[in-house]
Coordinates of C-alpha atoms and ligand atoms in Angstrom, one line a residue:
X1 CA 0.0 0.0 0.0
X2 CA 3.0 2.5 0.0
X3 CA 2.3 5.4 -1.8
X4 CA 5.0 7.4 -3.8
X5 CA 7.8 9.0 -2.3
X6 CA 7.7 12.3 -1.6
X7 CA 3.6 12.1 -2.0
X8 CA 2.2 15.2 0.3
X9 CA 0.3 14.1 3.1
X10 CA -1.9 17.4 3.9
X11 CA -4.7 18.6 5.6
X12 CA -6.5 21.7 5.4
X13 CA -9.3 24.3 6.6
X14 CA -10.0 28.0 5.5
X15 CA -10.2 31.4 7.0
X16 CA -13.7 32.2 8.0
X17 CA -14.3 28.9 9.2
X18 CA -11.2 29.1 11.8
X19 CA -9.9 31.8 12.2
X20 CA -12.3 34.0 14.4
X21 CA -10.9 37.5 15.0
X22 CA -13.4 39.1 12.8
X23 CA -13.2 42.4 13.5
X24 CA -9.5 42.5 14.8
X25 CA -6.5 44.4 13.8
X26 CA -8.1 46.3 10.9
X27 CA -9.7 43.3 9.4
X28 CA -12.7 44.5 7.1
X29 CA -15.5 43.0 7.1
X30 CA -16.3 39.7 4.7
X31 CA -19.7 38.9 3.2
X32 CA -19.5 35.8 5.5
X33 CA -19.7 38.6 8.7
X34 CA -22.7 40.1 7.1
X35 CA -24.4 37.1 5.9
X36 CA -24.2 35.8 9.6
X37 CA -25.6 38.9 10.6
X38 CA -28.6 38.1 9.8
X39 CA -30.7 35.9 11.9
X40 CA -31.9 32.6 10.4
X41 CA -29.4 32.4 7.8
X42 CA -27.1 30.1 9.4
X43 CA -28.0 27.2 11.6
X44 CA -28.3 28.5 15.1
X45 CA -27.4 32.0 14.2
X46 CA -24.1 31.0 14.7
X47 CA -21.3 33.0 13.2
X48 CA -17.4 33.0 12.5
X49 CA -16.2 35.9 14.6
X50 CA -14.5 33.8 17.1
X51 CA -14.7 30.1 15.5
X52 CA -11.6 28.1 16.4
X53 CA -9.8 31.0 17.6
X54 CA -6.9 30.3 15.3
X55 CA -5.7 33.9 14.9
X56 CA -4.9 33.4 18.4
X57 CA -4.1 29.9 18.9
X58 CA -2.5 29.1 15.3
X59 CA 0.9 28.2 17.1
X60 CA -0.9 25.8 19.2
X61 CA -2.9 24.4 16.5
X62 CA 1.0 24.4 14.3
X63 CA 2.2 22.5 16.8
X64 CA -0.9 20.1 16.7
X65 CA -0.3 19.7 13.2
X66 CA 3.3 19.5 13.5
X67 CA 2.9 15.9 16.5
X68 CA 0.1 14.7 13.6
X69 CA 3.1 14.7 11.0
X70 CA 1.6 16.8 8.0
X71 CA 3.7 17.7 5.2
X72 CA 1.7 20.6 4.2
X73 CA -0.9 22.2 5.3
X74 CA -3.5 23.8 3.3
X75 CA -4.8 27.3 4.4
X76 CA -6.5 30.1 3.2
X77 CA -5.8 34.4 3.5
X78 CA -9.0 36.5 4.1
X79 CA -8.8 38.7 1.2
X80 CA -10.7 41.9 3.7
X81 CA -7.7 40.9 6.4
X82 CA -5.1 41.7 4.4
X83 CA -7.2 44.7 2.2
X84 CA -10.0 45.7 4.8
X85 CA -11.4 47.5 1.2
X86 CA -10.8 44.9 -1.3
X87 CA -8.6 47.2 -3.2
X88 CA -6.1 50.1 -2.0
X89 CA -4.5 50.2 1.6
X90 CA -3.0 47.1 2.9
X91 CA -3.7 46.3 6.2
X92 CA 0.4 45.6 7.7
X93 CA -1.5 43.4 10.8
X94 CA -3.5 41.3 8.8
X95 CA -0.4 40.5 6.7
X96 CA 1.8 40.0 9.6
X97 CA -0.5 37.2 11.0
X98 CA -0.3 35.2 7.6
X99 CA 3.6 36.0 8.4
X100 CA 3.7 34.3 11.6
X101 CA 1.6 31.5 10.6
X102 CA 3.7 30.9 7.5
X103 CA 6.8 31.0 10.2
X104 CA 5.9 28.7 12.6
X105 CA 4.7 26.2 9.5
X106 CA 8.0 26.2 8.5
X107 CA 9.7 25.7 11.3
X108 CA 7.4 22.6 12.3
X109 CA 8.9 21.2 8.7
X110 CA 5.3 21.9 7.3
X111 CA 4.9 23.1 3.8
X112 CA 2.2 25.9 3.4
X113 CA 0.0 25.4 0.8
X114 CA -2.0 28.7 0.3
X115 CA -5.3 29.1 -0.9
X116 CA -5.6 33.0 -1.9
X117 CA -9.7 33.0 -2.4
X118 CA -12.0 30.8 -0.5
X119 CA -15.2 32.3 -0.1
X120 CA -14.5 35.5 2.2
X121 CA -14.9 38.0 -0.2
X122 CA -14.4 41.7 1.1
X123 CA -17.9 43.0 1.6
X124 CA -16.5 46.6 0.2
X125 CA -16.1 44.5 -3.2
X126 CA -19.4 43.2 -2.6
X127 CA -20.9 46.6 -2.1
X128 CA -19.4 47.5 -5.8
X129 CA -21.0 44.5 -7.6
X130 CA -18.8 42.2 -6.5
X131 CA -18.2 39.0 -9.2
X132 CA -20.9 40.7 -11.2
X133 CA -18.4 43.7 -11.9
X134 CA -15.8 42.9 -14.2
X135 CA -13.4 44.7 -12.4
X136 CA -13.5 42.0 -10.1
X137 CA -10.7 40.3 -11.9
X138 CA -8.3 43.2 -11.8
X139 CA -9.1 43.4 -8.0
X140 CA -8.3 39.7 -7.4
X141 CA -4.9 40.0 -9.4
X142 CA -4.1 43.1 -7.2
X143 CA -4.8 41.4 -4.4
X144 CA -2.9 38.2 -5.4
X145 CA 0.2 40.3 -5.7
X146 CA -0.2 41.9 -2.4
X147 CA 0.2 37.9 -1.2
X148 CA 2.9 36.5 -3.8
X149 CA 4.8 39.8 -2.8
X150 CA 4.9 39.4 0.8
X151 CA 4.8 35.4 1.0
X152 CA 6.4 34.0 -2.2
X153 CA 10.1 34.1 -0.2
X154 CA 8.1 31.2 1.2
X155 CA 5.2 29.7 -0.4
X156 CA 5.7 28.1 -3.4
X157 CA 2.5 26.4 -3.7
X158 CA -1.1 28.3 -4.5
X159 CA -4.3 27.4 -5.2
X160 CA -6.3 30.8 -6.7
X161 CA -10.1 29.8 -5.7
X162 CA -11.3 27.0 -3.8
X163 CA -14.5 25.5 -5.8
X164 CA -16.4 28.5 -8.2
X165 CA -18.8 25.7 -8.2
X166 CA -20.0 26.8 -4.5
X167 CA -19.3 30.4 -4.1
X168 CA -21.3 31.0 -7.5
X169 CA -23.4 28.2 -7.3
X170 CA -24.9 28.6 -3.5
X171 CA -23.6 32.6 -3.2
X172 CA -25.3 33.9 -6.5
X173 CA -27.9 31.3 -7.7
X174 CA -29.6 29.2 -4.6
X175 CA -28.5 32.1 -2.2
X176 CA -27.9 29.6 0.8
X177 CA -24.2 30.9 1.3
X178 CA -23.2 34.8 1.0
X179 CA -23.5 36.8 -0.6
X180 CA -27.1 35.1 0.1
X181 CA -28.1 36.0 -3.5
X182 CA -30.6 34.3 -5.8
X183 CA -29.4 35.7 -9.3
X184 CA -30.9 35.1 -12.5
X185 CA -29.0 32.5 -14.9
X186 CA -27.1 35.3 -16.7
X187 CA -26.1 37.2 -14.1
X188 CA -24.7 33.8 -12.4
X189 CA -22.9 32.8 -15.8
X190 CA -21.4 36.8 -15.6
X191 CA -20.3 36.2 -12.1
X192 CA -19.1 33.0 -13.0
X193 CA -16.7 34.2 -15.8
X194 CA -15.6 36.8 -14.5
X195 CA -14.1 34.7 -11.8
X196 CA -12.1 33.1 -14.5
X197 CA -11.1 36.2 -15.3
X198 CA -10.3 36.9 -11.8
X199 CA -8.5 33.2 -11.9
X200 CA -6.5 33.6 -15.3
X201 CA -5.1 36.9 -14.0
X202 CA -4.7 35.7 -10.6
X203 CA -1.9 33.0 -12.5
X204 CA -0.4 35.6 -14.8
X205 CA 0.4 37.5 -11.5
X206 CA 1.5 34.9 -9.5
X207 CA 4.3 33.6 -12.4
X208 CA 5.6 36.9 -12.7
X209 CA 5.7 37.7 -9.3
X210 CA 6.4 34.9 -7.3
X211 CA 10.5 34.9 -6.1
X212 CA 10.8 31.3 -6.7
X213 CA 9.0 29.1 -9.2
X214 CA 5.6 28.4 -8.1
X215 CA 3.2 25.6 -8.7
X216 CA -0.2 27.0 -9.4
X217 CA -4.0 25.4 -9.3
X218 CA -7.3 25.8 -8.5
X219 CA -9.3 23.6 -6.2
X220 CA -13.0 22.4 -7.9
X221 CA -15.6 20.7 -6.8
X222 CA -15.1 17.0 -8.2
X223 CA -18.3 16.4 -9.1
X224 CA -17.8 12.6 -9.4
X225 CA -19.5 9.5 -11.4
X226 CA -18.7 6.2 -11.2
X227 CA -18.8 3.4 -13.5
X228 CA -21.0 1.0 -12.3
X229 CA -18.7 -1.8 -13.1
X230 CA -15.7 -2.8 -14.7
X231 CA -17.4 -3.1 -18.4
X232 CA -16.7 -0.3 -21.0
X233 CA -19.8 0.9 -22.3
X234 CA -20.3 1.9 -18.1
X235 CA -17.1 3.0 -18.2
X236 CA -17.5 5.6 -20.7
X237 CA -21.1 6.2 -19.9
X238 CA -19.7 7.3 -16.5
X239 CA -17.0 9.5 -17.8
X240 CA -19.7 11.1 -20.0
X241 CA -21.9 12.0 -17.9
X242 CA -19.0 13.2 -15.1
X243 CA -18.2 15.6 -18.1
X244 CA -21.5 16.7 -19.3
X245 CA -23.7 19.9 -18.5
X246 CA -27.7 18.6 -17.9
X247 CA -29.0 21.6 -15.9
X248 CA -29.0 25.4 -15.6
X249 CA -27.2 25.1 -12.7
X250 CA -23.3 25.7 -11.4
X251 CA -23.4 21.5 -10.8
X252 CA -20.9 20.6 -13.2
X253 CA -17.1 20.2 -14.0
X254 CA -16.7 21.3 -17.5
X255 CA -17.8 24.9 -17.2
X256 CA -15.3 25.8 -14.8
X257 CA -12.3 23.5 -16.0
X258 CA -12.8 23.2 -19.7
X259 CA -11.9 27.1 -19.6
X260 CA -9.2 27.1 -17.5
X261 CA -7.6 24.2 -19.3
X262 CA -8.5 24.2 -22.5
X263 CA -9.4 27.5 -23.4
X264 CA -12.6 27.4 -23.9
X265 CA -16.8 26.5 -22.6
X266 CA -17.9 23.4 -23.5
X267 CA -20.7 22.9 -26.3
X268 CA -23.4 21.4 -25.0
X269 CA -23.0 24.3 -22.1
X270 CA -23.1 26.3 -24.7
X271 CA -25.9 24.7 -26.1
X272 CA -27.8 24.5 -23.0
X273 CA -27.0 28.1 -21.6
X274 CA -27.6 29.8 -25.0
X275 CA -29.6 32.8 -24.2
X276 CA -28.0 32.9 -20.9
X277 CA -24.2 33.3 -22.3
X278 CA -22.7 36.3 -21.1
X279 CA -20.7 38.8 -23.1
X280 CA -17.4 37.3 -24.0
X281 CA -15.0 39.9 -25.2
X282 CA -11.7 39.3 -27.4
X283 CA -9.1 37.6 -25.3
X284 CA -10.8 36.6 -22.5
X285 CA -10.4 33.3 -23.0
X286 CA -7.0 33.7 -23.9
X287 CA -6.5 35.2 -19.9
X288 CA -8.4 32.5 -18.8
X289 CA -6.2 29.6 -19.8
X290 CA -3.2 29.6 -18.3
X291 CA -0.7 26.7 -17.7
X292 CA -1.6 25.0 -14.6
X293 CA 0.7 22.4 -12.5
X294 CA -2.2 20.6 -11.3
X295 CA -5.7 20.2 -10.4
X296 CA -7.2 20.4 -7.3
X297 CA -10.2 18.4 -7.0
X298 CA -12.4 18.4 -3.6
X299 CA -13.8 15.1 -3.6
X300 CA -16.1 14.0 -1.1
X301 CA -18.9 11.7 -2.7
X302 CA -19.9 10.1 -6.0
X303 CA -22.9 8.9 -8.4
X304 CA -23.1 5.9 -9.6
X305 CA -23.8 5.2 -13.4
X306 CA -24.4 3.0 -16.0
X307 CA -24.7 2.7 -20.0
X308 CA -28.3 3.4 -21.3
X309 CA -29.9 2.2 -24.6
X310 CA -29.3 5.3 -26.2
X311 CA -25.5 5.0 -26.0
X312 CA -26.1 7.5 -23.3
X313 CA -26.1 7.1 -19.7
X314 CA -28.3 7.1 -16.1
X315 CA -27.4 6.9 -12.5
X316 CA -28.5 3.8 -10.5
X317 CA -30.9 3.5 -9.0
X318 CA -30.4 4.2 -5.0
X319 CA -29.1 2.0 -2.3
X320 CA -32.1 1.5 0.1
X321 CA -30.3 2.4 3.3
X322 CA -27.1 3.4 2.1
X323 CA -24.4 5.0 4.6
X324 CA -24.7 8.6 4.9
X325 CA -22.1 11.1 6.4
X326 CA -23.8 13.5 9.1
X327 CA -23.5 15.9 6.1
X328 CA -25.8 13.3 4.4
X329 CA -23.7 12.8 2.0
X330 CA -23.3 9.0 1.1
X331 CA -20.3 7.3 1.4
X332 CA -18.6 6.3 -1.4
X333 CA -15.0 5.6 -1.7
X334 CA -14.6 4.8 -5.4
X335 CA -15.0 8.4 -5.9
X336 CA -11.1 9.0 -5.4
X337 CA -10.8 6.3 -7.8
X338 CA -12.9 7.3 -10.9
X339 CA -12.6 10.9 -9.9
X340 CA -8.8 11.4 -10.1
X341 CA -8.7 9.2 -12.8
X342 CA -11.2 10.9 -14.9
X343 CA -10.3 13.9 -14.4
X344 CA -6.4 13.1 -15.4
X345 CA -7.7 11.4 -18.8
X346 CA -9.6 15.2 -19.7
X347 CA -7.6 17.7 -18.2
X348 CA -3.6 15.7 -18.4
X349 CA -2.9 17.5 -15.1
X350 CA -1.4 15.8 -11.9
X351 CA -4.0 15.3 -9.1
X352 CA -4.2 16.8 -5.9
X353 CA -6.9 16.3 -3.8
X354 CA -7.4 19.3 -2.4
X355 CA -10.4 18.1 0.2
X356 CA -11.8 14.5 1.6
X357 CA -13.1 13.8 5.0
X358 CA -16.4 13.1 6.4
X359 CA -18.4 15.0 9.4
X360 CA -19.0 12.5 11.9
X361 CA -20.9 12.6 15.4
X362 CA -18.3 13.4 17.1
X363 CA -18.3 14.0 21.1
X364 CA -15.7 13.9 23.9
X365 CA -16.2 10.3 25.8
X366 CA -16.3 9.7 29.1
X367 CA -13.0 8.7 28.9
X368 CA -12.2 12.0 27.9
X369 CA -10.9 10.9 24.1
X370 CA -12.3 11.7 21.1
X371 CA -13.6 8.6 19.3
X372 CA -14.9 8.7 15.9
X373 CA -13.9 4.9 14.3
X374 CA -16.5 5.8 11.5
X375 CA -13.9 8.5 10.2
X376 CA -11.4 5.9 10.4
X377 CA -12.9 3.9 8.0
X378 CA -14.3 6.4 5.6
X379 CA -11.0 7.8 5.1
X380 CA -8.9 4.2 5.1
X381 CA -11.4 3.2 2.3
X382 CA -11.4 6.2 0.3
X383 CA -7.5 6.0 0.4
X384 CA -6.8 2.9 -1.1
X385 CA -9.0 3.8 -4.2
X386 CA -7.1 6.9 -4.2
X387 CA -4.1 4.3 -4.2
X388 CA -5.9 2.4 -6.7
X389 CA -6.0 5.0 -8.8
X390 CA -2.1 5.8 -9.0
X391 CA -1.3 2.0 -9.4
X392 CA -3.5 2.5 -12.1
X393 CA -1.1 5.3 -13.3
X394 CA -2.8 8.3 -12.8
X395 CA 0.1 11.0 -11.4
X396 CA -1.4 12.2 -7.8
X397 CA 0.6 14.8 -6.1
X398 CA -0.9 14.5 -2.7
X399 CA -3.9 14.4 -0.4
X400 CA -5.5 16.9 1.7
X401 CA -7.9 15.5 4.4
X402 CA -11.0 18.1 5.2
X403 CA -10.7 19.4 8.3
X404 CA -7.4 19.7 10.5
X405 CA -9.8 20.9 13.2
X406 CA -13.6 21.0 13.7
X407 CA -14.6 24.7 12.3
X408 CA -17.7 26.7 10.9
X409 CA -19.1 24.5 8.5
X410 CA -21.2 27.7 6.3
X411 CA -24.7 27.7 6.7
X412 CA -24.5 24.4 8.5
X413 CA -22.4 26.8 11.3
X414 CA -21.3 24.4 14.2
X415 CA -23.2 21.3 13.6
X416 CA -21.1 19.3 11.4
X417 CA -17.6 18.5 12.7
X418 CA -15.3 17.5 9.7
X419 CA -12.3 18.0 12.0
X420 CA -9.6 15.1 12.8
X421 CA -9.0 17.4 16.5
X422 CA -12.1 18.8 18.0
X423 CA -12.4 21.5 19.1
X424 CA -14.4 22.6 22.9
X425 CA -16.0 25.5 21.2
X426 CA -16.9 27.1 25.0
X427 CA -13.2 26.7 26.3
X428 CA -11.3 26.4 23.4
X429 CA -10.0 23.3 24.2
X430 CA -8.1 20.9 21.2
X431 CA -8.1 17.4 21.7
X432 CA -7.0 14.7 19.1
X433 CA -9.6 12.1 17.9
X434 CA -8.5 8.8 17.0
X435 CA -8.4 9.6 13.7
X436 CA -5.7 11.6 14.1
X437 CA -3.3 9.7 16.0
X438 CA -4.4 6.9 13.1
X439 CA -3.5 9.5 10.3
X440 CA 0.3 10.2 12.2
X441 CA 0.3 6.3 11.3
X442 CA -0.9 6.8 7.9
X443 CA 2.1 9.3 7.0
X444 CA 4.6 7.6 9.2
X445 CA 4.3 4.4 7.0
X446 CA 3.5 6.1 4.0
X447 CA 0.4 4.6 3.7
X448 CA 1.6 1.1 4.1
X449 CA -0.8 0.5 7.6
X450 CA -4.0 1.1 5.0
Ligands
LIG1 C1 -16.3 22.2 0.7 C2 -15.7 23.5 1.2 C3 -15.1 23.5 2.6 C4 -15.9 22.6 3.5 C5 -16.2 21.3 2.9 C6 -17.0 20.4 3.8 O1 -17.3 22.5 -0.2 O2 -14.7 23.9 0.3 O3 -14.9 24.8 3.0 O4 -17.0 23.3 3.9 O5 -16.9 21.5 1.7

């Protein structure tokens, strides 16, 4: 079961959901603080101005990280820390925490892996159309320079969004995350590419910028089908369907990757989206695709499907009971099989996976440990498809397991726990689960105790 050398054994979390310190040293506010705000729109009015505490506690949780074993560690910078306006003055605090915590990564031998956008868009932005505008892309690469200029000594590694999928999906279309709103179809498809924008220019800036050479991606949503067996017509109905567009909807890979990677939308989005298409002006794709060094795919769950008469394809039909994640998302491990293997036959980049874990019921036991045997499991079987998938030959970087820590989990706020330590929200307290002594193992042996 060993996995390759030098294969990055991560784990990660993002700002909002740890950090807390939401209105400290100069931080603006986010569109998170304001959606939270607002009572009933996350799950016992909860919020993120204190969450973990991490912008207190990060050497703690370093150190944490550090006994656990990680090789990198995935984070991400609140864009309205570091520019409490979205554009203009830089905020010297905000910057100095991502210092320290860069620091004291380091010197724990763990490689920071830094996600420069996930989901805590300034609310200043916000207030000027935010996505919507198509300034937003010249605001993100200004912004992205502001990082690569004070970090790139450092970080090498960078990750522009974390899933568009989400942010435009359930922030501009559904309206369940913030900005909380419930767009039109175009107006989602503007937001959407001007985000790529916002992402192609975020890479141009980074490669020019960076004082070392970097190694850029973007984290998606894998939105994951599985061949029902091993036969080939199920085999390529899966793939087909995994890169098809169905619905007016964000639910889908090709509209955010095919761009990125290959330069362009995919027909039958085209097709489908016709008189929704925004304005596309000369060279936009062109800023759009820009060499990548791999693809970050957040993987969590899968469909399975099979070959139809039509030479087309349908899911199958559903377990009766099947085993469901507190998330109520089913389990199913073959999704870091097909996934990464999929999405290496489209796109030709390495894999990283970028997110996997479960949120369990977890609780302190009388015993005082944290015991969550479920998350053992989910994650040992998930892992050896992922090996599966590189014995199959598909090159896979590394693997970051969702959460480090219990945190805010969006709209869900404190109810899901995705964290391998868990956290006493009242006190503060960290303790280990057993998952995360069992993961030291898992990097210790390089996977050879799966
Ligand atoms: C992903 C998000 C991450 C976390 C997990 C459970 O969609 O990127 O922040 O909420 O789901």
């Amino acid at each position: 079961m060993s996995f390759p050398a030098n294969f990055i054994w991560g784990a990660g979390a993002s700002s909002y959901q740890i950090e807390g310190g939401a209105q400290e040293d100069g931080k603006g506010p986010s569109i998170w603080d304001i959606m939270c705000r607002q009572p009933g729109n996350i799950w016992s009015d909860d919020t993120g101005n204190i969450a973990c505490d991490h912008y207190h506690k990060y050497e703690e949780d370093v150190r944490l990280m550090g006994r656990i074993g990680l090789k990198a560690y995935r984070l991400s910078i609140s864009w309205p820390r570091v520019i409490p306006g979205g554009t203009g003055k830089v905020n010297d605090k905000g910057l100095e925490f991502y210092d320290r915590l860069i620091d004291s990564l380091l010197k724990n031998n763990i490689e920071p892996w830094v996600t420069l956008f996930h989901w805590d868009y300034p609310y200043a932005l916000y207030c000027r159309g935010g996505w919507l505008n198509r300034d937003s892309a010249d605001w993100f690469a200004e912004y992205t320079q502001v990082m690569v200029d004070k970090l790139s000594d450092r970080v090498s590694h960078w990750i522009t969004q974390n899933e568009p999928q989400c942010f435009l999906g359930l922030g501009h279309q559904t309206g369940e995350h913030a900005p909380g709103l419930k767009l039109g179809f175009p107006d989602v498809l503007l937001a959407a590419h001007h985000s790529l924008l916002a992402h192609g220019k975020s890479v141009q800036v980074i490669r020019s910028h960076a004082k070392s050479r970097p190694l850029v991606g973007i984290a998606h949503v894998g939105v994951v089908k599985m061949s029902s067996g091993d036969q080939l017509d199920d085999r390529e109905a899966a793939r087909k369907s995994m890169f098809s567009i169905t619905a007016r909807n964000c639910w889908n890979n090709t509209w955010f990757a095919d761009p990125i990677i290959f330069g362009q939308y995919p027909e039958d989005g085209i097709q489908l989206f016709e008189k929704d298409l925004p304005r596309i002006t000369d060279g936009d794709m062109t800023t759009i695709c820009q060499p990548l060094d791999f693809y970050g795919a957040n993987i969590y769950t899968g469909q399975i499907i099979r070959a139809s008469n039509n030479d087309s394809f349908e899911s199958e039909t559903q377990l009766v009971g099947p085993a469901l994640t507190a998330m109520e998302w089913e389990v199913s491990p073959e999704a870091l099989y097909w996934g990464p293997r999929f999405l290496y036959e489209r796109y030709g980049l390495p894999i990283v996976i970028t997110e996997n874990g479960m949120a369990n019921c977890d609780w302190i036991h009388a015993d005082g440990k944290a015991h969550d045997p479920q998350r053992i499991d989910f994650l040992s079987r998930y892992l050896r498809e992922y090996k599966r998938a590189i014995d199959a030959g598909v090159p896979c970087m590394g693997y970051f397991l969702w959460s480090i820590m219990d945190n805010f989990e969006w709209a869900q706020g404190y109810k899901q726990r995705f964290g391998i330590i868990y956290i006493d929200y009242a006190t503060g307290r960290r303790t280990m689960k057993d998952s995360a002594y069992w993961y030291h193992n898992v990097i210790k042996s390089n996977g050879e105790i799966l």
